Amino acid sequence: MRLATWNVNSIRTRADRVVDWLERADVDVLAMQETKCTDAQFPMLPFAALGYEVAHIGLNQWNGVAIASRVGLDDIEIGFPGQPTWSSKPEEEAIAEARALGATCGGVRVWSLYVPNGRTLADPHYAYKLDWLAALRDTAEGWLKENPEQPIALVGDWNIAPKDEDVWDMAAFNGSTHVSEPERAAFQAMHDAQFTDVVRPFTEGPGVYTYWDYTQLAFQKRRGMRIDFILGSPGLAARVTNAEIVKDERRPKKGTTAPSDHAPVVVELG
């Protein structure tokens, strides 16, 4: 099985690029983040034409996660147990945002995750981000206690760069989110719960990124961040035979829409 994750940064804008890549890459399961549309607005037909079933949760023009699979799409679950809620306005009721979607695909439990950004270290969204990660960690640890052998893939945009080498210049991120010690500790806590980064062993080294900002020629200047990950349970990690970051999909291409600011991340399972 070939399993991939991709922050598509608006699926309605980039459906042609995503579907074209799916066809060329021979991917069986694709988890998507930042679809930025409601369920009714998701472009299902191009995926169906290639033989993919799609599960999606999107509430408005923000966030949104999806899973496209050609090897089955069972036991669909919107949000994980204990997922924190959020409201940007005191007068509005806090809700569970469209940031987590689970489904069983070809025997693998796949979770498409879009971790909150955090914004700034002083913003309430930062505390929300840490609470969200802690809740995910506790829930995921519970899944393994129930079934230690279960192959589980926690995939998506984690909005954390766990190591200094995962950003182009640590000095540029001084006092910023994504590299703070609490965020990195939260990411490490996932490893402590036995969910390991199954991509890094195949893509080790500085300058290996998954995201490049649109501004200031960041991609051309190699000013990126590694923030998209596939974390696998022991039952999944044991099956990984290869992994790659498809950097080429971040490049502009003639005759197509602009690329996402993220690149797909892929693992092969034996």
Short mmCIF file of C-alpha atoms in Angstrom, two decimals:
data_model
loop_
_atom_site.label_atom_id
_atom_site.label_comp_id
_atom_site.label_asym_id
_atom_site.label_seq_id
_atom_site.Cartn_x
_atom_site.Cartn_y
_atom_site.Cartn_z
CA MET A 1 0.00 0.00 0.00
CA ARG A 2 1.12 3.54 -0.78
CA LEU A 3 -0.13 6.01 1.82
CA ALA A 4 0.30 9.76 1.47
CA THR A 5 -0.54 13.00 3.24
CA TRP A 6 -0.81 16.44 1.66
CA ASN A 7 -1.91 19.83 2.91
CA VAL A 8 -3.59 20.88 -0.33
CA ASN A 9 -4.38 24.48 0.72
CA SER A 10 -7.88 24.55 -0.88
CA ILE A 11 -9.02 21.45 -2.70
CA ARG A 12 -11.39 23.39 -4.96
CA THR A 13 -8.47 25.47 -6.21
CA ARG A 14 -6.07 22.56 -6.60
CA ALA A 15 -8.24 19.54 -7.43
CA ASP A 16 -6.66 19.20 -10.87
CA ARG A 17 -3.13 19.06 -9.45
CA VAL A 18 -4.08 16.64 -6.69
CA VAL A 19 -5.93 14.24 -8.99
CA ASP A 20 -3.18 14.41 -11.62
CA TRP A 21 -0.58 13.55 -8.98
CA LEU A 22 -2.68 10.71 -7.59
CA GLU A 23 -2.85 9.13 -11.01
CA ARG A 24 0.88 9.48 -11.63
CA ALA A 25 2.01 8.50 -8.13
CA ASP A 26 -0.09 5.35 -7.87
CA VAL A 27 -1.16 6.26 -4.34
CA ASP A 28 -3.73 4.05 -2.62
CA VAL A 29 -4.70 6.37 0.23
CA LEU A 30 -4.32 10.13 0.41
CA ALA A 31 -5.04 12.13 3.56
CA MET A 32 -5.64 15.81 2.83
CA GLN A 33 -5.65 18.87 5.08
CA GLU A 34 -6.80 22.47 4.67
CA THR A 35 -9.45 21.55 2.12
CA LYS A 36 -11.13 24.89 2.92
CA CYS A 37 -14.64 23.90 1.91
CA THR A 38 -17.85 22.39 3.22
CA ASP A 39 -18.74 18.77 2.56
CA ALA A 40 -21.14 19.84 -0.20
CA GLN A 41 -18.41 21.86 -1.92
CA PHE A 42 -15.80 19.08 -2.04
CA PRO A 43 -15.08 18.06 -5.69
CA MET A 44 -15.90 14.36 -5.37
CA LEU A 45 -16.31 13.50 -9.05
CA PRO A 46 -12.65 13.70 -10.18
CA PHE A 47 -11.66 11.36 -7.36
CA ALA A 48 -14.50 8.95 -8.09
CA ALA A 49 -13.44 8.85 -11.74
CA LEU A 50 -10.09 7.43 -10.61
CA GLY A 51 -11.73 4.87 -8.32
CA TYR A 52 -11.32 6.68 -5.00
CA GLU A 53 -13.90 6.88 -2.26
CA VAL A 54 -13.67 10.10 -0.26
CA ALA A 55 -14.57 10.97 3.31
CA HIS A 56 -14.47 14.65 4.22
CA ILE A 57 -15.31 16.97 7.08
CA GLY A 58 -15.41 20.68 6.42
CA LEU A 59 -17.55 23.28 8.14
CA ASN A 60 -16.67 26.47 6.27
CA GLN A 61 -13.81 28.06 4.30
CA TRP A 62 -11.28 27.24 7.03
CA ASN A 63 -9.53 23.99 7.98
CA GLY A 64 -11.14 20.81 6.57
CA VAL A 65 -9.67 17.31 6.32
CA ALA A 66 -10.31 14.41 3.96
CA ILE A 67 -9.26 10.85 3.16
CA ALA A 68 -9.37 9.46 -0.38
CA SER A 69 -8.96 5.69 -0.68
CA ARG A 70 -9.13 3.06 -3.39
CA VAL A 71 -8.60 0.19 -0.93
CA GLY A 72 -11.68 0.68 1.23
CA LEU A 73 -13.03 3.40 3.47
CA ASP A 74 -14.63 1.95 6.58
CA ASP A 75 -15.46 2.99 10.15
CA ILE A 76 -15.32 6.70 9.34
CA GLU A 77 -14.94 8.84 12.46
CA ILE A 78 -15.17 12.63 12.61
CA GLY A 79 -12.93 13.97 15.34
CA PHE A 80 -11.11 11.91 17.96
CA PRO A 81 -12.45 11.30 21.48
CA GLY A 82 -11.55 14.20 23.74
CA GLN A 83 -10.75 16.59 20.88
CA PRO A 84 -10.73 20.13 22.32
CA THR A 85 -13.13 22.77 21.07
CA TRP A 86 -12.37 26.32 19.96
CA SER A 87 -14.08 29.64 19.52
CA SER A 88 -12.37 32.78 18.27
CA LYS A 89 -15.10 34.98 19.74
CA PRO A 90 -16.27 34.92 23.37
CA GLU A 91 -19.89 35.28 22.33
CA GLU A 92 -19.78 32.21 20.06
CA GLU A 93 -20.06 28.63 21.26
CA ALA A 94 -16.81 26.66 21.08
CA ILE A 95 -16.91 23.75 18.61
CA ALA A 96 -14.71 20.87 17.56
CA GLU A 97 -13.13 22.21 14.39
CA ALA A 98 -12.75 20.18 11.20
CA ARG A 99 -9.23 19.05 12.00
CA ALA A 100 -9.38 15.27 12.46
CA LEU A 101 -10.88 12.47 10.39
CA GLY A 102 -10.31 8.75 10.79
CA ALA A 103 -11.06 5.79 8.53
CA THR A 104 -9.86 2.22 8.04
CA CYS A 105 -8.29 1.75 4.61
CA GLY A 106 -7.01 -1.65 3.56
CA GLY A 107 -6.71 -2.70 7.18
CA VAL A 108 -4.81 0.42 8.27
CA ARG A 109 -6.42 2.95 10.59
CA VAL A 110 -5.64 6.33 9.01
CA TRP A 111 -6.14 9.67 10.71
CA SER A 112 -5.92 12.86 8.64
CA LEU A 113 -4.88 15.59 11.07
CA TYR A 114 -4.56 19.33 10.78
CA VAL A 115 -3.00 20.47 14.05
CA PRO A 116 -3.85 24.05 15.12
CA ASN A 117 -1.26 26.63 14.09
CA GLY A 118 -0.83 28.38 17.44
CA ARG A 119 -0.37 31.82 15.83
CA THR A 120 1.90 33.38 18.50
CA LEU A 121 3.24 32.21 21.82
CA ALA A 122 0.95 34.66 23.63
CA ASP A 123 -2.20 33.86 21.65
CA PRO A 124 -4.98 31.68 23.18
CA HIS A 125 -4.69 29.59 20.01
CA TYR A 126 -1.26 28.46 21.22
CA ALA A 127 -2.73 27.03 24.45
CA TYR A 128 -5.46 25.44 22.33
CA LYS A 129 -2.78 23.86 20.13
CA LEU A 130 -1.01 22.31 23.12
CA ASP A 131 -4.29 21.07 24.59
CA TRP A 132 -5.23 19.59 21.21
CA LEU A 133 -1.93 17.72 20.95
CA ALA A 134 -2.16 16.45 24.53
CA ALA A 135 -5.67 15.14 23.92
CA LEU A 136 -4.55 13.42 20.72
CA ARG A 137 -1.64 11.83 22.53
CA ASP A 138 -3.85 10.49 25.33
CA THR A 139 -6.44 9.14 22.91
CA ALA A 140 -3.87 7.53 20.62
CA GLU A 141 -2.13 5.90 23.58
CA GLY A 142 -5.50 4.44 24.53
CA TRP A 143 -5.93 2.93 21.08
CA LEU A 144 -2.67 1.04 21.47
CA LYS A 145 -3.59 -0.18 24.93
CA GLU A 146 -6.74 -1.67 23.45
CA ASN A 147 -4.91 -3.23 20.51
CA PRO A 148 -1.08 -3.02 20.60
CA GLU A 149 -0.74 -4.62 17.15
CA GLN A 150 -3.14 -2.30 15.34
CA PRO A 151 -1.55 -0.49 12.37
CA ILE A 152 -2.38 3.18 12.92
CA ALA A 153 -1.14 6.12 10.85
CA LEU A 154 -1.41 9.61 12.32
CA VAL A 155 -0.72 11.77 9.29
CA GLY A 156 -0.94 15.38 8.28
CA ASP A 157 0.18 18.92 8.92
CA TRP A 158 1.46 19.01 12.51
CA ASN A 159 2.52 22.67 12.44
CA ILE A 160 5.62 21.72 14.44
CA ALA A 161 9.25 21.54 13.37
CA PRO A 162 10.62 19.03 15.91
CA LYS A 163 14.33 19.62 15.22
CA ASP A 164 16.47 22.66 14.51
CA GLU A 165 17.36 21.19 11.12
CA ASP A 166 13.64 21.21 10.24
CA VAL A 167 13.67 24.97 9.60
CA TRP A 168 15.87 26.88 7.22
CA ASP A 169 17.22 29.24 9.90
CA MET A 170 16.48 28.92 13.62
CA ALA A 171 17.35 32.59 14.12
CA ALA A 172 14.43 33.54 11.88
CA PHE A 173 12.07 31.66 14.22
CA ASN A 174 13.28 33.13 17.49
CA GLY A 175 10.25 33.62 19.75
CA SER A 176 7.89 32.02 17.25
CA THR A 177 5.53 29.09 17.26
CA HIS A 178 6.34 25.77 15.56
CA VAL A 179 9.76 25.53 17.23
CA SER A 180 8.97 26.31 20.87
CA GLU A 181 9.95 23.79 23.52
CA PRO A 182 6.35 23.04 24.61
CA GLU A 183 5.39 22.26 21.01
CA ARG A 184 8.42 20.07 20.49
CA ALA A 185 7.73 18.32 23.80
CA ALA A 186 4.18 17.64 22.64
CA PHE A 187 5.52 16.10 19.44
CA GLN A 188 8.00 14.01 21.41
CA ALA A 189 5.13 12.84 23.61
CA MET A 190 3.64 11.18 20.53
CA HIS A 191 6.89 9.26 20.10
CA ASP A 192 6.81 8.34 23.79
CA ALA A 193 3.33 6.93 23.15
CA GLN A 194 4.96 4.66 20.50
CA PHE A 195 3.97 6.66 17.42
CA THR A 196 7.20 7.19 15.51
CA ASP A 197 8.15 9.30 12.50
CA VAL A 198 8.34 6.64 9.79
CA VAL A 199 9.46 9.05 7.05
CA ARG A 200 12.57 10.62 8.55
CA PRO A 201 14.75 7.48 8.40
CA PHE A 202 14.39 7.59 4.60
CA THR A 203 14.70 11.37 4.24
CA GLU A 204 17.23 12.33 6.90
CA GLY A 205 19.30 15.49 6.76
CA PRO A 206 19.19 19.28 6.89
CA GLY A 207 17.36 21.14 4.17
CA VAL A 208 14.66 18.47 3.87
CA TYR A 209 11.37 20.34 4.09
CA THR A 210 7.66 19.84 3.38
CA TYR A 211 6.48 23.47 3.43
CA TRP A 212 7.68 26.69 1.80
CA ASP A 213 5.87 30.00 2.22
CA TYR A 214 4.56 31.69 -0.90
CA THR A 215 6.30 34.99 -0.09
CA GLN A 216 9.85 36.21 -0.71
CA LEU A 217 10.74 33.35 -3.09
CA ALA A 218 10.96 30.97 -0.14
CA PHE A 219 10.86 27.84 -2.31
CA GLN A 220 13.49 29.08 -4.74
CA LYS A 221 15.71 30.15 -1.84
CA ARG A 222 15.21 26.83 -0.02
CA ARG A 223 13.70 28.56 3.00
CA GLY A 224 11.36 25.86 4.16
CA MET A 225 10.08 23.93 7.15
CA ARG A 226 9.50 20.26 7.84
CA ILE A 227 6.06 20.21 9.47
CA ASP A 228 4.15 17.41 7.67
CA PHE A 229 4.61 13.95 9.16
CA ILE A 230 3.41 10.39 9.15
CA LEU A 231 3.60 8.92 12.64
CA GLY A 232 3.04 5.19 12.82
CA SER A 233 2.15 2.77 15.56
CA PRO A 234 4.55 -0.17 16.03
CA GLY A 235 2.25 -2.32 13.88
CA LEU A 236 2.48 0.18 11.04
CA ALA A 237 6.13 1.18 11.44
CA ALA A 238 7.20 -2.43 11.02
CA ARG A 239 5.62 -2.48 7.56
CA VAL A 240 7.25 0.68 6.14
CA THR A 241 9.67 -0.16 3.33
CA ASN A 242 10.27 3.29 1.86
CA ALA A 243 9.25 6.94 2.16
CA GLU A 244 9.67 10.18 0.24
CA ILE A 245 8.79 13.87 0.22
CA VAL A 246 7.60 14.78 -3.26
CA LYS A 247 9.19 18.22 -3.44
CA ASP A 248 8.52 18.54 -7.16
CA GLU A 249 4.80 19.03 -6.49
CA ARG A 250 5.60 22.35 -4.79
CA ARG A 251 6.93 23.73 -8.08
CA PRO A 252 4.76 25.88 -10.35
CA LYS A 253 3.83 24.07 -13.57
CA LYS A 254 2.61 25.50 -16.84
CA GLY A 255 -1.00 24.84 -17.66
CA THR A 256 -2.03 24.07 -14.07
CA THR A 257 -3.15 26.01 -11.05
CA ALA A 258 -0.62 27.31 -8.55
CA PRO A 259 0.84 24.66 -6.24
CA SER A 260 0.02 24.18 -2.60
CA ASP A 261 2.64 25.60 -0.26
CA HIS A 262 3.13 22.04 1.05
CA ALA A 263 4.52 18.94 -0.68
CA PRO A 264 3.04 15.43 -0.45
CA VAL A 265 4.67 12.95 1.92
CA VAL A 266 4.45 9.26 1.00
CA VAL A 267 5.20 5.94 2.65
CA GLU A 268 5.17 2.45 1.17
CA LEU A 269 3.84 -0.38 3.32
CA GLY A 270 4.79 -4.00 2.78
#
